């Protein structure tokens, strides 16, 4: 009985260590992706959207985007359409899919150009791509 308890404690410790290692690797991967994706930012995506770069917050990769006022109103008027388009884009990107499968959250945070005024935020996890 004593050996069984010791063996169970060993496996619990081993699984906790593996989870911690996965989280560390995910964190490092997200930081690499954020650094690479932020190169050359800010950069115009089109006449309405500027990619301000990426940051990492825990297991969350955040893409900051600034938009002009007219486009911001369009985003706020059609949040479901925006979400559907972003979801299709995220789920079609193999690099993002791998990150989501590893437990990451991908967030798009839109603000008004030259301010920090929030417009819209959309978050995606692996489950959102399984539905497609």
mmCIF file with all atom_site columns, C-alpha atoms in Angstrom:
data_model
loop_
_atom_site.group_PDB
_atom_site.id
_atom_site.type_symbol
_atom_site.label_atom_id
_atom_site.label_alt_id
_atom_site.label_comp_id
_atom_site.label_asym_id
_atom_site.label_entity_id
_atom_site.label_seq_id
_atom_site.pdbx_PDB_ins_code
_atom_site.Cartn_x
_atom_site.Cartn_y
_atom_site.Cartn_z
_atom_site.occupancy
_atom_site.B_iso_or_equiv
_atom_site.pdbx_formal_charge
_atom_site.auth_seq_id
_atom_site.auth_comp_id
_atom_site.auth_asym_id
_atom_site.auth_atom_id
_atom_site.pdbx_PDB_model_num
ATOM 1   C CA . UNK A 1 1   ? 0.000   0.000  0.000   1.00 0.00 ? 1   UNK A CA 1
ATOM 2   C CA . UNK A 1 2   ? 2.847   2.375  0.856   1.00 0.00 ? 2   UNK A CA 1
ATOM 3   C CA . UNK A 1 3   ? 4.433   1.816  -2.584  1.00 0.00 ? 3   UNK A CA 1
ATOM 4   C CA . UNK A 1 4   ? 1.161   2.541  -4.318  1.00 0.00 ? 4   UNK A CA 1
ATOM 5   C CA . UNK A 1 5   ? 0.845   5.863  -2.498  1.00 0.00 ? 5   UNK A CA 1
ATOM 6   C CA . UNK A 1 6   ? 4.439   6.783  -3.354  1.00 0.00 ? 6   UNK A CA 1
ATOM 7   C CA . UNK A 1 7   ? 3.918   5.797  -6.983  1.00 0.00 ? 7   UNK A CA 1
ATOM 8   C CA . UNK A 1 8   ? 0.741   7.877  -7.211  1.00 0.00 ? 8   UNK A CA 1
ATOM 9   C CA . UNK A 1 9   ? 2.491   10.879 -5.635  1.00 0.00 ? 9   UNK A CA 1
ATOM 10  C CA . UNK A 1 10  ? 5.323   10.502 -8.158  1.00 0.00 ? 10  UNK A CA 1
ATOM 11  C CA . UNK A 1 11  ? 2.919   10.500 -11.126 1.00 0.00 ? 11  UNK A CA 1
ATOM 12  C CA . UNK A 1 12  ? 1.029   13.506 -9.781  1.00 0.00 ? 12  UNK A CA 1
ATOM 13  C CA . UNK A 1 13  ? 4.286   15.431 -9.397  1.00 0.00 ? 13  UNK A CA 1
ATOM 14  C CA . UNK A 1 14  ? 5.397   14.351 -12.864 1.00 0.00 ? 14  UNK A CA 1
ATOM 15  C CA . UNK A 1 15  ? 2.167   15.510 -14.496 1.00 0.00 ? 15  UNK A CA 1
ATOM 16  C CA . UNK A 1 16  ? 2.320   18.852 -12.656 1.00 0.00 ? 16  UNK A CA 1
ATOM 17  C CA . UNK A 1 17  ? 5.878   19.319 -13.858 1.00 0.00 ? 17  UNK A CA 1
ATOM 18  C CA . UNK A 1 18  ? 4.882   18.517 -17.449 1.00 0.00 ? 18  UNK A CA 1
ATOM 19  C CA . UNK A 1 19  ? 2.002   21.020 -17.309 1.00 0.00 ? 19  UNK A CA 1
ATOM 20  C CA . UNK A 1 20  ? 4.328   23.685 -15.979 1.00 0.00 ? 20  UNK A CA 1
ATOM 21  C CA . UNK A 1 21  ? 6.835   22.945 -18.755 1.00 0.00 ? 21  UNK A CA 1
ATOM 22  C CA . UNK A 1 22  ? 4.066   23.197 -21.384 1.00 0.00 ? 22  UNK A CA 1
ATOM 23  C CA . UNK A 1 23  ? 2.993   26.552 -19.976 1.00 0.00 ? 23  UNK A CA 1
ATOM 24  C CA . UNK A 1 24  ? 6.576   27.823 -20.042 1.00 0.00 ? 24  UNK A CA 1
ATOM 25  C CA . UNK A 1 25  ? 7.025   26.685 -23.645 1.00 0.00 ? 25  UNK A CA 1
ATOM 26  C CA . UNK A 1 26  ? 3.732   28.274 -24.646 1.00 0.00 ? 26  UNK A CA 1
ATOM 27  C CA . UNK A 1 27  ? 4.762   31.534 -22.961 1.00 0.00 ? 27  UNK A CA 1
ATOM 28  C CA . UNK A 1 28  ? 8.111   31.521 -24.803 1.00 0.00 ? 28  UNK A CA 1
ATOM 29  C CA . UNK A 1 29  ? 6.425   30.715 -28.108 1.00 0.00 ? 29  UNK A CA 1
ATOM 30  C CA . UNK A 1 30  ? 3.880   33.491 -27.648 1.00 0.00 ? 30  UNK A CA 1
ATOM 31  C CA . UNK A 1 31  ? 6.629   35.977 -26.846 1.00 0.00 ? 31  UNK A CA 1
ATOM 32  C CA . UNK A 1 32  ? 8.508   34.935 -30.010 1.00 0.00 ? 32  UNK A CA 1
ATOM 33  C CA . UNK A 1 33  ? 5.364   35.260 -32.132 1.00 0.00 ? 33  UNK A CA 1
ATOM 34  C CA . UNK A 1 34  ? 4.594   38.677 -30.616 1.00 0.00 ? 34  UNK A CA 1
ATOM 35  C CA . UNK A 1 35  ? 8.132   39.930 -31.287 1.00 0.00 ? 35  UNK A CA 1
ATOM 36  C CA . UNK A 1 36  ? 8.159   38.667 -34.881 1.00 0.00 ? 36  UNK A CA 1
ATOM 37  C CA . UNK A 1 37  ? 4.638   39.869 -35.619 1.00 0.00 ? 37  UNK A CA 1
ATOM 38  C CA . UNK A 1 38  ? 5.370   43.313 -34.171 1.00 0.00 ? 38  UNK A CA 1
ATOM 39  C CA . UNK A 1 39  ? 8.341   43.935 -36.445 1.00 0.00 ? 39  UNK A CA 1
ATOM 40  C CA . UNK A 1 40  ? 7.646   46.937 -38.640 1.00 0.00 ? 40  UNK A CA 1
ATOM 41  C CA . UNK A 1 41  ? 4.725   48.174 -36.571 1.00 0.00 ? 41  UNK A CA 1
ATOM 42  C CA . UNK A 1 42  ? 2.861   50.361 -36.644 1.00 0.00 ? 42  UNK A CA 1
ATOM 43  C CA . UNK A 1 43  ? 1.890   49.357 -40.184 1.00 0.00 ? 43  UNK A CA 1
ATOM 44  C CA . UNK A 1 44  ? -1.202  50.105 -42.195 1.00 0.00 ? 44  UNK A CA 1
ATOM 45  C CA . UNK A 1 45  ? -3.327  47.071 -43.018 1.00 0.00 ? 45  UNK A CA 1
ATOM 46  C CA . UNK A 1 46  ? -5.600  49.247 -45.152 1.00 0.00 ? 46  UNK A CA 1
ATOM 47  C CA . UNK A 1 47  ? -6.794  52.853 -45.141 1.00 0.00 ? 47  UNK A CA 1
ATOM 48  C CA . UNK A 1 48  ? -8.933  52.200 -42.047 1.00 0.00 ? 48  UNK A CA 1
ATOM 49  C CA . UNK A 1 49  ? -6.821  49.880 -39.865 1.00 0.00 ? 49  UNK A CA 1
ATOM 50  C CA . UNK A 1 50  ? -3.299  50.199 -38.462 1.00 0.00 ? 50  UNK A CA 1
ATOM 51  C CA . UNK A 1 51  ? -1.600  47.221 -36.818 1.00 0.00 ? 51  UNK A CA 1
ATOM 52  C CA . UNK A 1 52  ? 0.028   48.624 -33.681 1.00 0.00 ? 52  UNK A CA 1
ATOM 53  C CA . UNK A 1 53  ? 1.706   45.346 -32.734 1.00 0.00 ? 53  UNK A CA 1
ATOM 54  C CA . UNK A 1 54  ? 1.346   42.390 -30.409 1.00 0.00 ? 54  UNK A CA 1
ATOM 55  C CA . UNK A 1 55  ? 1.862   41.819 -26.706 1.00 0.00 ? 55  UNK A CA 1
ATOM 56  C CA . UNK A 1 56  ? 1.642   38.772 -24.467 1.00 0.00 ? 56  UNK A CA 1
ATOM 57  C CA . UNK A 1 57  ? -0.340  38.609 -21.253 1.00 0.00 ? 57  UNK A CA 1
ATOM 58  C CA . UNK A 1 58  ? 0.025   35.175 -19.687 1.00 0.00 ? 58  UNK A CA 1
ATOM 59  C CA . UNK A 1 59  ? -1.294  32.702 -22.277 1.00 0.00 ? 59  UNK A CA 1
ATOM 60  C CA . UNK A 1 60  ? -2.936  35.470 -24.279 1.00 0.00 ? 60  UNK A CA 1
ATOM 61  C CA . UNK A 1 61  ? -1.514  36.914 -27.507 1.00 0.00 ? 61  UNK A CA 1
ATOM 62  C CA . UNK A 1 62  ? -3.011  40.388 -27.974 1.00 0.00 ? 62  UNK A CA 1
ATOM 63  C CA . UNK A 1 63  ? -3.026  42.213 -31.319 1.00 0.00 ? 63  UNK A CA 1
ATOM 64  C CA . UNK A 1 64  ? -3.614  45.958 -30.920 1.00 0.00 ? 64  UNK A CA 1
ATOM 65  C CA . UNK A 1 65  ? -5.260  47.635 -33.889 1.00 0.00 ? 65  UNK A CA 1
ATOM 66  C CA . UNK A 1 66  ? -6.191  51.273 -34.301 1.00 0.00 ? 66  UNK A CA 1
ATOM 67  C CA . UNK A 1 67  ? -9.045  52.380 -36.521 1.00 0.00 ? 67  UNK A CA 1
ATOM 68  C CA . UNK A 1 68  ? -10.443 55.705 -37.650 1.00 0.00 ? 68  UNK A CA 1
ATOM 69  C CA . UNK A 1 69  ? -13.708 56.927 -36.144 1.00 0.00 ? 69  UNK A CA 1
ATOM 70  C CA . UNK A 1 70  ? -15.909 56.028 -39.111 1.00 0.00 ? 70  UNK A CA 1
ATOM 71  C CA . UNK A 1 71  ? -14.551 52.492 -39.250 1.00 0.00 ? 71  UNK A CA 1
ATOM 72  C CA . UNK A 1 72  ? -14.928 52.180 -35.465 1.00 0.00 ? 72  UNK A CA 1
ATOM 73  C CA . UNK A 1 73  ? -18.626 52.969 -35.825 1.00 0.00 ? 73  UNK A CA 1
ATOM 74  C CA . UNK A 1 74  ? -18.899 50.285 -38.508 1.00 0.00 ? 74  UNK A CA 1
ATOM 75  C CA . UNK A 1 75  ? -17.179 47.735 -36.239 1.00 0.00 ? 75  UNK A CA 1
ATOM 76  C CA . UNK A 1 76  ? -19.494 48.552 -33.354 1.00 0.00 ? 76  UNK A CA 1
ATOM 77  C CA . UNK A 1 77  ? -22.561 48.373 -35.590 1.00 0.00 ? 77  UNK A CA 1
ATOM 78  C CA . UNK A 1 78  ? -21.615 44.900 -36.881 1.00 0.00 ? 78  UNK A CA 1
ATOM 79  C CA . UNK A 1 79  ? -19.821 43.009 -34.087 1.00 0.00 ? 79  UNK A CA 1
ATOM 80  C CA . UNK A 1 80  ? -21.081 39.586 -35.219 1.00 0.00 ? 80  UNK A CA 1
ATOM 81  C CA . UNK A 1 81  ? -19.820 40.153 -38.760 1.00 0.00 ? 81  UNK A CA 1
ATOM 82  C CA . UNK A 1 82  ? -16.450 41.318 -37.408 1.00 0.00 ? 82  UNK A CA 1
ATOM 83  C CA . UNK A 1 83  ? -16.216 38.257 -35.172 1.00 0.00 ? 83  UNK A CA 1
ATOM 84  C CA . UNK A 1 84  ? -17.116 35.897 -38.006 1.00 0.00 ? 84  UNK A CA 1
ATOM 85  C CA . UNK A 1 85  ? -14.479 37.402 -40.304 1.00 0.00 ? 85  UNK A CA 1
ATOM 86  C CA . UNK A 1 86  ? -11.789 37.380 -37.612 1.00 0.00 ? 86  UNK A CA 1
ATOM 87  C CA . UNK A 1 87  ? -12.658 33.820 -36.596 1.00 0.00 ? 87  UNK A CA 1
ATOM 88  C CA . UNK A 1 88  ? -12.368 32.602 -40.177 1.00 0.00 ? 88  UNK A CA 1
ATOM 89  C CA . UNK A 1 89  ? -8.990  34.339 -40.509 1.00 0.00 ? 89  UNK A CA 1
ATOM 90  C CA . UNK A 1 90  ? -7.648  33.002 -37.195 1.00 0.00 ? 90  UNK A CA 1
ATOM 91  C CA . UNK A 1 91  ? -8.828  29.467 -37.820 1.00 0.00 ? 91  UNK A CA 1
ATOM 92  C CA . UNK A 1 92  ? -7.365  29.399 -41.343 1.00 0.00 ? 92  UNK A CA 1
ATOM 93  C CA . UNK A 1 93  ? -3.930  30.398 -40.017 1.00 0.00 ? 93  UNK A CA 1
ATOM 94  C CA . UNK A 1 94  ? -1.995  27.239 -39.093 1.00 0.00 ? 94  UNK A CA 1
ATOM 95  C CA . UNK A 1 95  ? 0.388   29.079 -36.748 1.00 0.00 ? 95  UNK A CA 1
ATOM 96  C CA . UNK A 1 96  ? -2.512  30.567 -34.801 1.00 0.00 ? 96  UNK A CA 1
ATOM 97  C CA . UNK A 1 97  ? -4.308  27.201 -34.753 1.00 0.00 ? 97  UNK A CA 1
ATOM 98  C CA . UNK A 1 98  ? -1.242  25.543 -33.208 1.00 0.00 ? 98  UNK A CA 1
ATOM 99  C CA . UNK A 1 99  ? -1.053  28.237 -30.545 1.00 0.00 ? 99  UNK A CA 1
ATOM 100 C CA . UNK A 1 100 ? -4.740  27.855 -29.749 1.00 0.00 ? 100 UNK A CA 1
ATOM 101 C CA . UNK A 1 101 ? -4.361  24.069 -29.566 1.00 0.00 ? 101 UNK A CA 1
ATOM 102 C CA . UNK A 1 102 ? -1.560  24.587 -27.039 1.00 0.00 ? 102 UNK A CA 1
ATOM 103 C CA . UNK A 1 103 ? -3.919  26.578 -24.818 1.00 0.00 ? 103 UNK A CA 1
ATOM 104 C CA . UNK A 1 104 ? -3.346  30.141 -26.006 1.00 0.00 ? 104 UNK A CA 1
ATOM 105 C CA . UNK A 1 105 ? -6.009  32.801 -26.382 1.00 0.00 ? 105 UNK A CA 1
ATOM 106 C CA . UNK A 1 106 ? -5.763  35.153 -29.353 1.00 0.00 ? 106 UNK A CA 1
ATOM 107 C CA . UNK A 1 107 ? -7.246  38.595 -28.770 1.00 0.00 ? 107 UNK A CA 1
ATOM 108 C CA . UNK A 1 108 ? -7.864  41.445 -31.188 1.00 0.00 ? 108 UNK A CA 1
ATOM 109 C CA . UNK A 1 109 ? -8.200  44.796 -29.432 1.00 0.00 ? 109 UNK A CA 1
ATOM 110 C CA . UNK A 1 110 ? -9.401  47.720 -31.547 1.00 0.00 ? 110 UNK A CA 1
ATOM 111 C CA . UNK A 1 111 ? -9.010  51.328 -30.403 1.00 0.00 ? 111 UNK A CA 1
ATOM 112 C CA . UNK A 1 112 ? -9.633  54.732 -31.995 1.00 0.00 ? 112 UNK A CA 1
ATOM 113 C CA . UNK A 1 113 ? -6.549  56.026 -33.840 1.00 0.00 ? 113 UNK A CA 1
ATOM 114 C CA . UNK A 1 114 ? -4.310  58.262 -31.702 1.00 0.00 ? 114 UNK A CA 1
ATOM 115 C CA . UNK A 1 115 ? -6.124  57.320 -28.502 1.00 0.00 ? 115 UNK A CA 1
ATOM 116 C CA . UNK A 1 116 ? -6.672  54.464 -26.126 1.00 0.00 ? 116 UNK A CA 1
ATOM 117 C CA . UNK A 1 117 ? -10.459 54.649 -26.483 1.00 0.00 ? 117 UNK A CA 1
ATOM 118 C CA . UNK A 1 118 ? -11.647 51.036 -26.908 1.00 0.00 ? 118 UNK A CA 1
ATOM 119 C CA . UNK A 1 119 ? -13.830 50.139 -29.869 1.00 0.00 ? 119 UNK A CA 1
ATOM 120 C CA . UNK A 1 120 ? -14.137 46.365 -29.851 1.00 0.00 ? 120 UNK A CA 1
ATOM 121 C CA . UNK A 1 121 ? -12.302 43.360 -28.447 1.00 0.00 ? 121 UNK A CA 1
ATOM 122 C CA . UNK A 1 122 ? -12.620 39.806 -29.760 1.00 0.00 ? 122 UNK A CA 1
ATOM 123 C CA . UNK A 1 123 ? -11.028 36.719 -28.181 1.00 0.00 ? 123 UNK A CA 1
ATOM 124 C CA . UNK A 1 124 ? -10.537 33.273 -29.657 1.00 0.00 ? 124 UNK A CA 1
ATOM 125 C CA . UNK A 1 125 ? -9.661  29.905 -28.143 1.00 0.00 ? 125 UNK A CA 1
ATOM 126 C CA . UNK A 1 126 ? -9.222  26.487 -29.770 1.00 0.00 ? 126 UNK A CA 1
ATOM 127 C CA . UNK A 1 127 ? -12.892 25.579 -29.264 1.00 0.00 ? 127 UNK A CA 1
ATOM 128 C CA . UNK A 1 128 ? -13.909 28.417 -31.602 1.00 0.00 ? 128 UNK A CA 1
ATOM 129 C CA . UNK A 1 129 ? -12.068 26.777 -34.496 1.00 0.00 ? 129 UNK A CA 1
ATOM 130 C CA . UNK A 1 130 ? -13.483 23.306 -33.863 1.00 0.00 ? 130 UNK A CA 1
ATOM 131 C CA . UNK A 1 131 ? -16.914 24.587 -34.821 1.00 0.00 ? 131 UNK A CA 1
ATOM 132 C CA . UNK A 1 132 ? -15.695 25.508 -38.324 1.00 0.00 ? 132 UNK A CA 1
#
